[in-house]
Coordinates of N, CA and C in Angstrom, one line a residue:
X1 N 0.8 -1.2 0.0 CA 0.0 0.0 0.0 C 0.9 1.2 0.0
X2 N 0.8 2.1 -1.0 CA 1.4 2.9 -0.7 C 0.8 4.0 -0.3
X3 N 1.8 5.6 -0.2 CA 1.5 6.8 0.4 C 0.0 7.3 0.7
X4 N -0.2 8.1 1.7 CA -1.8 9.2 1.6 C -1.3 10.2 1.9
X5 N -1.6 11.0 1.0 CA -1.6 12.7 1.3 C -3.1 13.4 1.9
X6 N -3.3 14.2 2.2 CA -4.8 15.0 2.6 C -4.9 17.0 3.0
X7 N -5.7 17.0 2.6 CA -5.9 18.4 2.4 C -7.2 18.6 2.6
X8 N -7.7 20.1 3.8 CA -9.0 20.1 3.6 C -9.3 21.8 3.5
X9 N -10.7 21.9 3.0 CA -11.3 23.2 3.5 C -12.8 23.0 3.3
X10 N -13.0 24.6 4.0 CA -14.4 24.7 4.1 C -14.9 25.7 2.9
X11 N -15.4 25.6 2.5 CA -15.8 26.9 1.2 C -17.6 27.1 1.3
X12 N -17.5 28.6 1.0 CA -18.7 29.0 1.3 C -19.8 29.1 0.2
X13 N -20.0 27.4 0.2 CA -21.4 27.4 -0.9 C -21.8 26.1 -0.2
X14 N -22.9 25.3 -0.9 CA -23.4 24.3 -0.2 C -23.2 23.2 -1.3
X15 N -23.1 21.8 -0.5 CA -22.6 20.3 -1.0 C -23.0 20.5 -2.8
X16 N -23.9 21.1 -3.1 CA -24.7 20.7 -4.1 C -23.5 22.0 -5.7
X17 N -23.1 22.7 -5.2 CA -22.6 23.9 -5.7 C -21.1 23.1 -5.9
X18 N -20.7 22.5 -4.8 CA -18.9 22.5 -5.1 C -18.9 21.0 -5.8
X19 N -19.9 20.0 -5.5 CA -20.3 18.5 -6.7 C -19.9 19.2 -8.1
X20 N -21.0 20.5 -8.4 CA -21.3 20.9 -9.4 C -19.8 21.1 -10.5
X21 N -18.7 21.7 -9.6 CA -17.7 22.8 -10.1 C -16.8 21.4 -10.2
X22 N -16.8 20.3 -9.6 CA -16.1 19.2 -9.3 C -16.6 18.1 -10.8
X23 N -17.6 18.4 -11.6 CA -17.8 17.8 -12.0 C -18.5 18.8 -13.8
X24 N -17.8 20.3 -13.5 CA -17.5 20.8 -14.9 C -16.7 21.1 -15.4
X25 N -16.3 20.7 -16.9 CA -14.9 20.4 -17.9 C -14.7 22.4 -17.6
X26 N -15.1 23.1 -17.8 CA -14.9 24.6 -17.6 C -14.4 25.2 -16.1
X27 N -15.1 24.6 -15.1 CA -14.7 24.7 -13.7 C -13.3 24.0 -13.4
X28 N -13.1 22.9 -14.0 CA -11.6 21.8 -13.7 C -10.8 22.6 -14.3
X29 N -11.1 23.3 -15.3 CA -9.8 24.2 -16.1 C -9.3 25.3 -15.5
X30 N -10.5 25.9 -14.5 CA -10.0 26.7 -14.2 C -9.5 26.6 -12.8
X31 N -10.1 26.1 -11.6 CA -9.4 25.7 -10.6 C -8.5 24.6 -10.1
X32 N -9.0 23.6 -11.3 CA -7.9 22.6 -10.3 C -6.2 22.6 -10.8
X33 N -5.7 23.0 -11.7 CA -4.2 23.5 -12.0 C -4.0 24.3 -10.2
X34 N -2.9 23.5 -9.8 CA -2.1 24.3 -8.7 C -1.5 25.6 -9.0
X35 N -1.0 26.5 -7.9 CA -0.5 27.7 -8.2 C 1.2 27.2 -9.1
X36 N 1.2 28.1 -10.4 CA 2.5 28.0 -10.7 C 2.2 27.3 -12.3
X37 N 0.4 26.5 -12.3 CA 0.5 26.0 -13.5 C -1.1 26.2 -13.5
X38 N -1.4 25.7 -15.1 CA -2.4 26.0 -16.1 C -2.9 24.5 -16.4
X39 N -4.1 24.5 -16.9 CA -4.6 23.0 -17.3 C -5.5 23.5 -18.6
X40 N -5.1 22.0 -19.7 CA -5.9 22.1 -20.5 C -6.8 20.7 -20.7
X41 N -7.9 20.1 -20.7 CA -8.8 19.1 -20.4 C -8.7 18.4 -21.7
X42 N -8.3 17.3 -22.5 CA -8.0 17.3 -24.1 C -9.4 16.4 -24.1
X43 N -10.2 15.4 -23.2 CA -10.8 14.4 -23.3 C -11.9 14.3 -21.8
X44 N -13.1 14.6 -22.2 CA -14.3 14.7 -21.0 C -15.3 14.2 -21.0
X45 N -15.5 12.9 -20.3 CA -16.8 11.5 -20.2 C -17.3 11.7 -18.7
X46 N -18.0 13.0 -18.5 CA -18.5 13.0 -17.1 C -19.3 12.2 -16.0
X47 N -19.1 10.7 -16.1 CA -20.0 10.2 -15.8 C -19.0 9.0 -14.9
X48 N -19.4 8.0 -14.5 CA -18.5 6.3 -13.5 C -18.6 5.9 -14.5
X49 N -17.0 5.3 -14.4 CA -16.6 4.6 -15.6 C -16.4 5.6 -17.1
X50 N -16.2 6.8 -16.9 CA -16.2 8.1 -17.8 C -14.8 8.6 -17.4
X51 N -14.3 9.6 -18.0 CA -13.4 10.4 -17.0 C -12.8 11.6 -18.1
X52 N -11.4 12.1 -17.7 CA -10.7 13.2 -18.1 C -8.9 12.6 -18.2
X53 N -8.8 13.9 -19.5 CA -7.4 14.0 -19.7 C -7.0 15.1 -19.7
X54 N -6.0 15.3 -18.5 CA -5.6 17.0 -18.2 C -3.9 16.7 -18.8
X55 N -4.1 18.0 -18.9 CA -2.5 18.5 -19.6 C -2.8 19.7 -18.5
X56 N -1.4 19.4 -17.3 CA -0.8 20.8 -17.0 C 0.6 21.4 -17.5
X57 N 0.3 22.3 -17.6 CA 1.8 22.6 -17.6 C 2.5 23.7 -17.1
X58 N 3.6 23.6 -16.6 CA 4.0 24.6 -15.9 C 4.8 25.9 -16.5
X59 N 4.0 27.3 -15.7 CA 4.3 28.7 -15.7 C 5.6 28.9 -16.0
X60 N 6.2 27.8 -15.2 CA 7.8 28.5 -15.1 C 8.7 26.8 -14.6
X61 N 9.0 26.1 -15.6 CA 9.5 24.5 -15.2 C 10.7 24.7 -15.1
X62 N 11.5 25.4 -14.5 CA 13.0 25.9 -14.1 C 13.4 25.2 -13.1
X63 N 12.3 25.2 -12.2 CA 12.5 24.9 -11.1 C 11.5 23.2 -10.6
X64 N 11.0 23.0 -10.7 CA 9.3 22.3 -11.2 C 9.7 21.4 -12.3
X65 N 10.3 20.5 -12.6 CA 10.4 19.5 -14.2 C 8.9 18.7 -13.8
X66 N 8.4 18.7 -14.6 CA 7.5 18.0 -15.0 C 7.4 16.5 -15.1
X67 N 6.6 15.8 -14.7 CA 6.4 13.9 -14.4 C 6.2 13.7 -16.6
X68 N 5.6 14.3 -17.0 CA 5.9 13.7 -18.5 C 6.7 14.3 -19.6
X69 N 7.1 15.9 -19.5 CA 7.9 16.3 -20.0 C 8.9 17.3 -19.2
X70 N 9.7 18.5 -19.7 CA 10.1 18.9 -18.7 C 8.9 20.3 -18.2
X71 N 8.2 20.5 -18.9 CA 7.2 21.3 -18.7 C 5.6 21.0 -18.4
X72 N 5.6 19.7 -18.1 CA 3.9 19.1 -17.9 C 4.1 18.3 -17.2
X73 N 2.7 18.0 -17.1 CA 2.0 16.7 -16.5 C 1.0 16.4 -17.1
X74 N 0.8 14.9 -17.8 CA -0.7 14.8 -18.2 C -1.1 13.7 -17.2
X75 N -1.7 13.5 -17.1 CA -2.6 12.6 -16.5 C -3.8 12.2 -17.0
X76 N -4.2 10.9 -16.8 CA -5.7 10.2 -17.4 C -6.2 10.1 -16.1
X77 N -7.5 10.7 -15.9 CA -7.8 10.0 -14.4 C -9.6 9.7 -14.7
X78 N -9.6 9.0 -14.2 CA -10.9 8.1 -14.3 C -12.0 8.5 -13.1
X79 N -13.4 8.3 -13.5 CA -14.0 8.3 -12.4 C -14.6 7.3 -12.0
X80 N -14.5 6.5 -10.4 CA -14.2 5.9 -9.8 C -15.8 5.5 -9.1
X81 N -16.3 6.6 -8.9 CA -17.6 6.5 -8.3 C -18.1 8.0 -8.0
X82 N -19.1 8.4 -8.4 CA -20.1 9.6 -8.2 C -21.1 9.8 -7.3
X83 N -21.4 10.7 -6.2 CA -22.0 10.0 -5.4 C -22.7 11.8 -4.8
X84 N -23.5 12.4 -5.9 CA -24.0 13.7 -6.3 C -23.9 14.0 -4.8
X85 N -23.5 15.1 -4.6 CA -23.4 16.2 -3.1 C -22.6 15.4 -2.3
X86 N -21.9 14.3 -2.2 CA -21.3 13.8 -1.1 C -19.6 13.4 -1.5
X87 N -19.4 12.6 -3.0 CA -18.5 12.6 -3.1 C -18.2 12.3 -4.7
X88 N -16.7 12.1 -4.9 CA -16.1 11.8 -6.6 C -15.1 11.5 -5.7
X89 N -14.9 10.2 -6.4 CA -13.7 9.3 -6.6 C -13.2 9.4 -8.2
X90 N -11.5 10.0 -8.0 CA -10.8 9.5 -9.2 C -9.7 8.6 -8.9
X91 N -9.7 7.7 -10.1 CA -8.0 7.2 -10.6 C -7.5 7.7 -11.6
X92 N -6.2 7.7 -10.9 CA -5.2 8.9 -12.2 C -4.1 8.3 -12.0
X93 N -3.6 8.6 -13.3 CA -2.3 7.6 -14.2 C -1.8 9.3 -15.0
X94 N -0.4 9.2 -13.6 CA 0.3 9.7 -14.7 C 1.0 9.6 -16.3
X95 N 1.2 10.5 -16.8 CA 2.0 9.6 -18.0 C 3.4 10.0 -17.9
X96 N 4.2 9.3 -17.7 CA 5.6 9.3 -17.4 C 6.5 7.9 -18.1
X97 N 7.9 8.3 -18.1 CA 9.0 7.0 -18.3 C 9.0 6.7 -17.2
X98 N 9.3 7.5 -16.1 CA 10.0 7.4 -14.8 C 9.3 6.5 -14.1
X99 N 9.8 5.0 -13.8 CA 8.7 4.3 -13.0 C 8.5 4.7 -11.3
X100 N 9.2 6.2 -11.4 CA 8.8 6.2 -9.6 C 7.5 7.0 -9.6
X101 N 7.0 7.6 -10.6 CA 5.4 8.0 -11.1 C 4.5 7.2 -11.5
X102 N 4.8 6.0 -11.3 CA 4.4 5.0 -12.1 C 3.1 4.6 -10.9
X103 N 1.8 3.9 -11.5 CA 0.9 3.3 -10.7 C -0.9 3.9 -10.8
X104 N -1.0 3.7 -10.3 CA -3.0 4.5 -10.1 C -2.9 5.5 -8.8
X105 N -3.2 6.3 -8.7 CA -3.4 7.0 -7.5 C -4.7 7.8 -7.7
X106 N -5.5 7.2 -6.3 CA -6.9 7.3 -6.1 C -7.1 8.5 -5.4
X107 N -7.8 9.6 -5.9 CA -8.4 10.9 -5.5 C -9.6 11.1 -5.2
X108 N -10.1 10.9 -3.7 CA -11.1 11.1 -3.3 C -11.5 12.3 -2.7
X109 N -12.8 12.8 -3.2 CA -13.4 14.5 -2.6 C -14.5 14.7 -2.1
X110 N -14.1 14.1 -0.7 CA -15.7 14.4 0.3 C -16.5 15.3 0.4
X111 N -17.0 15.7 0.5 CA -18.0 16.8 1.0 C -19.3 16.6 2.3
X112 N -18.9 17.1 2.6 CA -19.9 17.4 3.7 C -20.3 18.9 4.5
X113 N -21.8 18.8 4.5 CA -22.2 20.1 5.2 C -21.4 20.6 6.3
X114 N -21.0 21.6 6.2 CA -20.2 22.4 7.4 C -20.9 23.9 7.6
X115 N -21.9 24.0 8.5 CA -23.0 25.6 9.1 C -23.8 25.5 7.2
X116 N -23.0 26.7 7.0 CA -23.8 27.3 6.0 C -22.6 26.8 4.3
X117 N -22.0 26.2 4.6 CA -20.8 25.9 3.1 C -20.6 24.5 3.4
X118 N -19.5 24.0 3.2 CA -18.9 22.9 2.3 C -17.7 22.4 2.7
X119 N -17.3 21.4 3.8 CA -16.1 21.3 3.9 C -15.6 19.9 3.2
X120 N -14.8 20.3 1.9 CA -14.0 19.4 1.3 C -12.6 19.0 1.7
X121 N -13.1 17.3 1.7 CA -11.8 17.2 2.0 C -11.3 15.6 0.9
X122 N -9.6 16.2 0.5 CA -9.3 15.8 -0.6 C -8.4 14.5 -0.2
X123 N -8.5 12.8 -0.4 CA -7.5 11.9 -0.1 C -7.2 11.4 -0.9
X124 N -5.9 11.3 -1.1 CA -4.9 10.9 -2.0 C -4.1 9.5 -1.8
X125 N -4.7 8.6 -2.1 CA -3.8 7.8 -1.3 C -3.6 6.6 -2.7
X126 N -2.0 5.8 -2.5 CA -0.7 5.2 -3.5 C -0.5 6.5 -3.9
X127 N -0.4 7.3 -3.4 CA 0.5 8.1 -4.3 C 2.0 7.5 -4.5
X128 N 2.2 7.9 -6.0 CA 3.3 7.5 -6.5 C 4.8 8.2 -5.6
X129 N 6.0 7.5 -5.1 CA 6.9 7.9 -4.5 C 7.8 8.9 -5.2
X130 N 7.4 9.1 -6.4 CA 8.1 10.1 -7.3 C 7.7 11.8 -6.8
X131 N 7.0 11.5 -5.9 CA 5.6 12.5 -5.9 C 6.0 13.0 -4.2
X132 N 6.5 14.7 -3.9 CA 7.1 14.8 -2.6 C 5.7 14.9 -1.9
X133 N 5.3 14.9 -0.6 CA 4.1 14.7 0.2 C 4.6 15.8 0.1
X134 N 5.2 16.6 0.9 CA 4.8 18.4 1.1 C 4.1 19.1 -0.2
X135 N 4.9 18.9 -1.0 CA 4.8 19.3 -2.4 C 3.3 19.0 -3.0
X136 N 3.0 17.8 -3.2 CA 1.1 17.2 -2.9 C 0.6 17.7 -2.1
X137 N 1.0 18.0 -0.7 CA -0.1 18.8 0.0 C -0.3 19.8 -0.2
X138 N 0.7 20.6 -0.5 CA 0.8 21.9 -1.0 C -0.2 22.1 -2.1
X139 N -0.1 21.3 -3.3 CA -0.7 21.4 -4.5 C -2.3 21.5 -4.0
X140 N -2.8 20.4 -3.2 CA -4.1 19.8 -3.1 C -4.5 21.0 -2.5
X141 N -3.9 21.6 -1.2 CA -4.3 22.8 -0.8 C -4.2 24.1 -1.9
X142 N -3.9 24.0 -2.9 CA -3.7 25.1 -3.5 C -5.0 25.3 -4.3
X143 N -5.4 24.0 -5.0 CA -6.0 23.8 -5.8 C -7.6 23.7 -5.1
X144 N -7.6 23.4 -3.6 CA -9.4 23.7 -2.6 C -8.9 25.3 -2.6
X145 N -7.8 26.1 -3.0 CA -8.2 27.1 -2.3 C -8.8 28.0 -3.7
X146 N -8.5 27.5 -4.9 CA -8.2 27.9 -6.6 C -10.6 27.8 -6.2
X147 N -10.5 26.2 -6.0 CA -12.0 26.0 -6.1 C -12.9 26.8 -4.7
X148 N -12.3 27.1 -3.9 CA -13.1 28.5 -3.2 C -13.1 29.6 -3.6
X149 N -12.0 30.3 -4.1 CA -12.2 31.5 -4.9 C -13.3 31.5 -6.4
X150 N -13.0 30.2 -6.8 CA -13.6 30.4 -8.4 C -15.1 30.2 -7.8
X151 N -15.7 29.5 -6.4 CA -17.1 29.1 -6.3 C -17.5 30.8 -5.6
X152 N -17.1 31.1 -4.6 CA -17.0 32.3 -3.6 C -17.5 33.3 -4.6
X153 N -16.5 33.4 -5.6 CA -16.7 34.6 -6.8 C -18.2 34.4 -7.7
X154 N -18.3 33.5 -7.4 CA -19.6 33.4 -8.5 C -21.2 33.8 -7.8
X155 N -20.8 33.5 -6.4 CA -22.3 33.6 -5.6 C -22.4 35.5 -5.4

């Protein structure tokens, strides 16, 4: 068994609002890229047993080499199970040579009522050892905070 990473927040909309943004090809583009990088969605079957193909890539790969090139990451990630206002399960497959990125790594995004919003919380677990846990935590938190501002902004 390998790695779990975890990340959480509370965001001010309700279960049904952050499903929503969690499960549009326009919303994924724009929040879920970590700070420092951009995503483009090349492939979108929104449904279990459906999924997505992100291309990120990075602002500035100087520092940051990339799992598929020295400026990206693509990833295939699948959806695992849908479970409207409560949760999305992904599997995601990097695409890499490097076998230390190598494997499935399962992305799950709870949701649960918290007062009047939404506390998401994101588990990551086989993460691939190629993959630094600060660095994943960092990202995951970057990316609930990308999807509070993009939900926050809209209400």
């Amino acid at each position: 068994m390998g790695r779990t990473d975890r990340a959480s927040r509370v965001i001010a909309a309700p279960p049904a609002t952050v499903y929503g943004a969690l499960l549009d090809r326009a919303s994924l583009e724009a929040w879920l890229p970590p700070d420092g990088m951009r995503g483009r969605i090349e492939r979108w079957d929104p449904r279990p047993g459906g999924g997505f193909r992100m291309v990120l890539t990075y602002l500035d790969a100087a520092d940051s080499p990339g799992k598929t090139s020295d400026a990206a990451d693509v990833v295939d990630v699948g959806f695992a199970a849908l479970v409207p206002s409560r949760c999305v399960v992904q599997r995601a497959v990097f695409e890499a040579d490097d076998p230390v990125y190598a494997g499935t790594m399962t992305m799950t995004w709870h949701l649960a009522a918290a007062g009047t919003g939404t506390e998401v919380t994101v588990t990551a677990t086989d993460v691939p050892p190629g993959i630094d846990q600060a660095d994943h935590e960092a990202g995951i938190a970057s990316s609930l905070a990308n999807l509070a501002a993009y939900i926050e902004a809209a209400d």
